[in-house]
mmCIF file of C-alpha atoms in Angstrom:
data_model
loop_
_atom_site.group_PDB
_atom_site.id
_atom_site.type_symbol
_atom_site.label_atom_id
_atom_site.label_comp_id
_atom_site.label_asym_id
_atom_site.label_seq_id
_atom_site.Cartn_x
_atom_site.Cartn_y
_atom_site.Cartn_z
ATOM 1 C CA UNK A 1 72.727 -2.046 28.474
ATOM 2 C CA UNK A 2 69.855 -1.791 26.996
ATOM 3 C CA UNK A 3 70.011 2.068 26.113
ATOM 4 C CA UNK A 4 72.189 1.472 23.331
ATOM 5 C CA UNK A 5 69.460 0.055 20.445
ATOM 6 C CA UNK A 6 66.558 2.216 22.549
ATOM 7 C CA UNK A 7 68.534 5.256 21.503
ATOM 8 C CA UNK A 8 69.495 3.200 17.549
ATOM 9 C CA UNK A 9 66.552 2.343 17.149
ATOM 10 C CA UNK A 10 64.894 6.416 18.041
ATOM 11 C CA UNK A 11 67.802 7.850 15.585
ATOM 12 C CA UNK A 12 66.097 5.423 12.750
ATOM 13 C CA UNK A 13 63.009 6.116 13.228
ATOM 14 C CA UNK A 14 63.858 10.233 13.242
ATOM 15 C CA UNK A 15 65.817 9.895 10.352
ATOM 16 C CA UNK A 16 62.814 7.885 8.828
ATOM 17 C CA UNK A 17 61.009 10.844 9.157
ATOM 18 C CA UNK A 18 63.088 13.216 8.810
ATOM 19 C CA UNK A 19 63.358 12.505 5.071
ATOM 20 C CA UNK A 20 59.743 11.657 4.484
ATOM 21 C CA UNK A 21 59.356 15.003 5.474
ATOM 22 C CA UNK A 22 61.926 15.944 3.040
ATOM 23 C CA UNK A 23 60.608 13.911 0.352
ATOM 24 C CA UNK A 24 57.348 15.842 0.101
ATOM 25 C CA UNK A 25 57.141 17.970 -2.767
ATOM 26 C CA UNK A 26 57.402 22.309 -2.473
ATOM 27 C CA UNK A 27 55.629 24.559 -4.878
ATOM 28 C CA UNK A 28 56.643 28.150 -4.784
ATOM 29 C CA UNK A 29 55.965 31.384 -6.443
ATOM 30 C CA UNK A 30 57.588 34.809 -5.644
ATOM 31 C CA UNK A 31 56.665 38.185 -6.450
ATOM 32 C CA UNK A 32 58.136 41.376 -6.387
ATOM 33 C CA UNK A 33 57.071 44.160 -8.406
ATOM 34 C CA UNK A 34 59.279 47.795 -10.069
ATOM 35 C CA UNK A 35 57.958 50.869 -9.449
ATOM 36 C CA UNK A 36 55.665 51.446 -12.343
ATOM 37 C CA UNK A 37 54.015 48.095 -11.565
ATOM 38 C CA UNK A 38 50.794 50.583 -12.277
ATOM 39 C CA UNK A 39 50.970 49.983 -15.263
ATOM 40 C CA UNK A 40 50.881 45.776 -14.900
ATOM 41 C CA UNK A 41 47.026 45.811 -15.983
ATOM 42 C CA UNK A 42 46.704 48.488 -18.748
ATOM 43 C CA UNK A 43 49.296 47.139 -20.571
ATOM 44 C CA UNK A 44 49.724 44.166 -24.103
ATOM 45 C CA UNK A 45 52.101 40.917 -23.176
ATOM 46 C CA UNK A 46 54.480 39.261 -25.680
ATOM 47 C CA UNK A 47 56.556 36.440 -24.399
ATOM 48 C CA UNK A 48 59.677 35.244 -26.280
ATOM 49 C CA UNK A 49 60.823 32.163 -26.067
ATOM 50 C CA UNK A 50 63.254 31.167 -23.231
ATOM 51 C CA UNK A 51 66.376 30.976 -22.614
ATOM 52 C CA UNK A 52 68.466 28.431 -19.992
ATOM 53 C CA UNK A 53 71.010 28.975 -17.931
ATOM 54 C CA UNK A 54 74.856 28.752 -19.285
ATOM 55 C CA UNK A 55 76.083 25.196 -19.041
ATOM 56 C CA UNK A 56 72.360 23.527 -18.358
ATOM 57 C CA UNK A 57 71.691 20.727 -19.795
ATOM 58 C CA UNK A 58 68.531 18.508 -19.569
ATOM 59 C CA UNK A 59 69.611 14.363 -19.521
ATOM 60 C CA UNK A 60 67.739 11.739 -21.913
ATOM 61 C CA UNK A 61 66.045 10.300 -18.924
ATOM 62 C CA UNK A 62 64.449 13.371 -19.048
ATOM 63 C CA UNK A 63 62.432 13.406 -22.659
ATOM 64 C CA UNK A 64 62.997 16.231 -22.711
ATOM 65 C CA UNK A 65 64.961 18.938 -25.397
ATOM 66 C CA UNK A 66 65.793 22.719 -24.127
ATOM 67 C CA UNK A 67 63.647 23.515 -27.130
ATOM 68 C CA UNK A 68 60.321 22.147 -25.839
ATOM 69 C CA UNK A 69 60.901 22.682 -22.481
ATOM 70 C CA UNK A 70 60.823 26.102 -23.673
ATOM 71 C CA UNK A 71 57.976 25.950 -25.713
ATOM 72 C CA UNK A 72 56.281 24.339 -23.157
ATOM 73 C CA UNK A 73 57.061 26.722 -20.039
ATOM 74 C CA UNK A 74 56.669 29.669 -22.747
ATOM 75 C CA UNK A 75 53.204 28.513 -23.112
ATOM 76 C CA UNK A 76 52.332 27.815 -19.783
ATOM 77 C CA UNK A 77 53.303 31.647 -18.553
ATOM 78 C CA UNK A 78 50.855 33.246 -21.677
ATOM 79 C CA UNK A 79 48.066 30.917 -20.393
ATOM 80 C CA UNK A 80 48.452 32.126 -16.381
ATOM 81 C CA UNK A 81 48.480 35.802 -17.434
ATOM 82 C CA UNK A 82 46.138 35.886 -19.869
ATOM 83 C CA UNK A 83 44.365 33.639 -16.490
ATOM 84 C CA UNK A 84 45.306 36.389 -14.357
ATOM 85 C CA UNK A 85 43.702 39.156 -16.353
ATOM 86 C CA UNK A 86 46.334 40.196 -18.843
ATOM 87 C CA UNK A 87 46.595 41.276 -22.231
ATOM 88 C CA UNK A 88 48.276 38.888 -23.776
ATOM 89 C CA UNK A 89 48.968 38.966 -27.536
ATOM 90 C CA UNK A 90 49.014 36.601 -30.411
ATOM 91 C CA UNK A 91 52.386 35.379 -31.029
ATOM 92 C CA UNK A 92 52.056 34.796 -34.851
ATOM 93 C CA UNK A 93 53.967 37.901 -35.877
ATOM 94 C CA UNK A 94 56.431 38.328 -32.838
ATOM 95 C CA UNK A 95 57.799 34.531 -33.963
ATOM 96 C CA UNK A 96 58.740 36.075 -37.807
ATOM 97 C CA UNK A 97 60.022 38.476 -36.957
ATOM 98 C CA UNK A 98 62.221 36.198 -34.210
ATOM 99 C CA UNK A 99 63.209 34.075 -36.646
ATOM 100 C CA UNK A 100 63.900 35.970 -39.570
ATOM 101 C CA UNK A 101 66.664 37.417 -36.614
ATOM 102 C CA UNK A 102 68.010 34.280 -35.082
ATOM 103 C CA UNK A 103 68.187 32.854 -39.231
ATOM 104 C CA UNK A 104 72.336 33.443 -38.433
ATOM 105 C CA UNK A 105 72.338 33.362 -34.111
ATOM 106 C CA UNK A 106 71.137 31.586 -30.995
ATOM 107 C CA UNK A 107 68.747 33.404 -29.219
ATOM 108 C CA UNK A 108 68.129 37.156 -29.330
ATOM 109 C CA UNK A 109 69.354 39.839 -26.605
ATOM 110 C CA UNK A 110 66.789 41.411 -24.242
ATOM 111 C CA UNK A 111 67.445 44.652 -26.360
ATOM 112 C CA UNK A 112 66.358 43.186 -29.661
ATOM 113 C CA UNK A 113 63.061 41.428 -28.187
ATOM 114 C CA UNK A 114 62.170 45.361 -26.635
ATOM 115 C CA UNK A 115 62.068 46.574 -30.674
ATOM 116 C CA UNK A 116 60.382 43.536 -31.538
ATOM 117 C CA UNK A 117 57.656 44.163 -28.938
ATOM 118 C CA UNK A 118 58.201 47.978 -29.636
ATOM 119 C CA UNK A 119 57.157 46.860 -33.685
ATOM 120 C CA UNK A 120 53.533 43.879 -32.446
ATOM 121 C CA UNK A 121 52.914 47.649 -30.297
ATOM 122 C CA UNK A 122 53.521 45.479 -27.086
ATOM 123 C CA UNK A 123 54.222 47.360 -24.258
ATOM 124 C CA UNK A 124 55.764 44.832 -21.863
ATOM 125 C CA UNK A 125 57.725 41.815 -22.746
ATOM 126 C CA UNK A 126 57.940 38.782 -20.369
ATOM 127 C CA UNK A 127 61.478 37.427 -20.636
ATOM 128 C CA UNK A 128 61.951 33.261 -19.066
ATOM 129 C CA UNK A 129 64.971 31.787 -17.991
ATOM 130 C CA UNK A 130 65.448 28.289 -16.542
ATOM 131 C CA UNK A 131 67.865 27.699 -13.887
ATOM 132 C CA UNK A 132 67.170 24.253 -12.746
ATOM 133 C CA UNK A 133 65.589 21.925 -14.486
ATOM 134 C CA UNK A 134 67.018 18.233 -13.232
ATOM 135 C CA UNK A 135 65.946 14.638 -12.285
ATOM 136 C CA UNK A 136 68.522 13.732 -9.030
ATOM 137 C CA UNK A 137 67.981 11.180 -6.475
ATOM 138 C CA UNK A 138 67.936 12.520 -2.967
ATOM 139 C CA UNK A 139 69.290 9.798 -0.697
ATOM 140 C CA UNK A 140 66.972 6.833 -1.880
ATOM 141 C CA UNK A 141 64.430 8.397 -3.796
ATOM 142 C CA UNK A 142 65.128 10.579 -7.262
ATOM 143 C CA UNK A 143 63.695 14.193 -7.034
ATOM 144 C CA UNK A 144 62.922 17.152 -10.474
ATOM 145 C CA UNK A 145 64.130 20.253 -9.104
ATOM 146 C CA UNK A 146 62.894 23.180 -11.517
ATOM 147 C CA UNK A 147 63.123 26.903 -11.152
ATOM 148 C CA UNK A 148 62.563 29.682 -13.535
ATOM 149 C CA UNK A 149 63.122 33.575 -13.616
ATOM 150 C CA UNK A 150 59.974 35.563 -15.340
ATOM 151 C CA UNK A 151 60.928 38.924 -15.911
ATOM 152 C CA UNK A 152 58.432 41.941 -17.289
ATOM 153 C CA UNK A 153 59.500 44.476 -18.743
ATOM 154 C CA UNK A 154 57.928 48.257 -19.938
ATOM 155 C CA UNK A 155 59.291 48.189 -23.629
ATOM 156 C CA UNK A 156 59.107 51.868 -23.852
ATOM 157 C CA UNK A 157 61.529 52.223 -20.256
ATOM 158 C CA UNK A 158 63.502 49.166 -20.319
ATOM 159 C CA UNK A 159 62.684 49.458 -16.786
ATOM 160 C CA UNK A 160 61.747 46.083 -15.091
ATOM 161 C CA UNK A 161 58.164 46.689 -14.166
ATOM 162 C CA UNK A 162 58.120 42.972 -12.166
ATOM 163 C CA UNK A 163 59.760 39.806 -11.633
ATOM 164 C CA UNK A 164 59.262 36.569 -10.581
ATOM 165 C CA UNK A 165 60.830 33.365 -9.044
ATOM 166 C CA UNK A 166 58.938 30.013 -9.682
ATOM 167 C CA UNK A 167 60.888 26.853 -7.791
ATOM 168 C CA UNK A 168 59.636 23.151 -7.354
ATOM 169 C CA UNK A 169 60.533 19.484 -6.175
ATOM 170 C CA UNK A 170 59.246 16.954 -6.085
ATOM 171 C CA UNK A 171 59.249 13.128 -5.446
ATOM 172 C CA UNK A 172 60.888 11.681 -9.058
ATOM 173 C CA UNK A 173 57.541 9.175 -9.040
ATOM 174 C CA UNK A 174 55.474 9.053 -12.297
ATOM 175 C CA UNK A 175 58.208 10.143 -15.296
ATOM 176 C CA UNK A 176 56.927 12.514 -17.386
ATOM 177 C CA UNK A 177 54.258 13.671 -16.207
ATOM 178 C CA UNK A 178 55.771 14.726 -12.481
ATOM 179 C CA UNK A 179 57.558 17.625 -15.144
ATOM 180 C CA UNK A 180 54.732 18.518 -17.344
ATOM 181 C CA UNK A 181 52.783 18.667 -13.014
ATOM 182 C CA UNK A 182 55.350 20.100 -11.382
ATOM 183 C CA UNK A 183 55.011 22.403 -13.711
ATOM 184 C CA UNK A 184 51.529 23.521 -13.689
ATOM 185 C CA UNK A 185 51.453 23.195 -9.968
ATOM 186 C CA UNK A 186 54.389 26.634 -10.433
ATOM 187 C CA UNK A 187 52.154 28.446 -13.364
ATOM 188 C CA UNK A 188 49.209 27.920 -10.647
ATOM 189 C CA UNK A 189 51.273 29.890 -8.082
ATOM 190 C CA UNK A 190 52.184 32.331 -10.540
ATOM 191 C CA UNK A 191 48.963 33.465 -11.555
ATOM 192 C CA UNK A 192 47.768 33.762 -7.614
ATOM 193 C CA UNK A 193 50.325 36.148 -6.748
ATOM 194 C CA UNK A 194 49.490 38.138 -9.926
ATOM 195 C CA UNK A 195 46.163 38.520 -8.873
ATOM 196 C CA UNK A 196 46.831 39.628 -5.676
ATOM 197 C CA UNK A 197 48.951 41.452 -6.680
ATOM 198 C CA UNK A 198 46.263 43.634 -8.954
ATOM 199 C CA UNK A 199 43.988 43.473 -6.679
ATOM 200 C CA UNK A 200 46.597 46.091 -4.791
ATOM 201 C CA UNK A 201 46.996 48.383 -7.439
#
């Protein structure tokens, strides 16, 4: 007769530990290299403003606008490339050209970006897209989820030199700081992946 309460008790314990395991922070960065990855070390990089996946909107509770999140991730990408030993060009001239193009529309195409990269004497253009950036409830807790795609393109040929996927989720326990900490951890992983692959060249 006591087997039922015991089995219920064990089930509750299992669910508790399973939920806690699922609530642990997770940060991952994947990097795939193209055929011309030998140009990784010698390229001069420019990083373009990040885009958001179509239909992806940020909520007011996240205290962010797309412009702020885009700018912040662009800066972190530039910093990550620099930390990994790459040459990153100043973006002042590039941003001036971008502003001239986008006065009458939103964003620039990849082909326009490659043309701008040539003008500022860069060899590689980096395009970033944020495919998820949301705070959602999972079971009893709120979680922040971020997914970012980065792509390095040879400006002369238009060939992809490398592509990286950054994915992270963590309990939303510290408001805005949770978002910043998650981004920082993802870009730390990105730097390590770049350094590992540079060592293999």
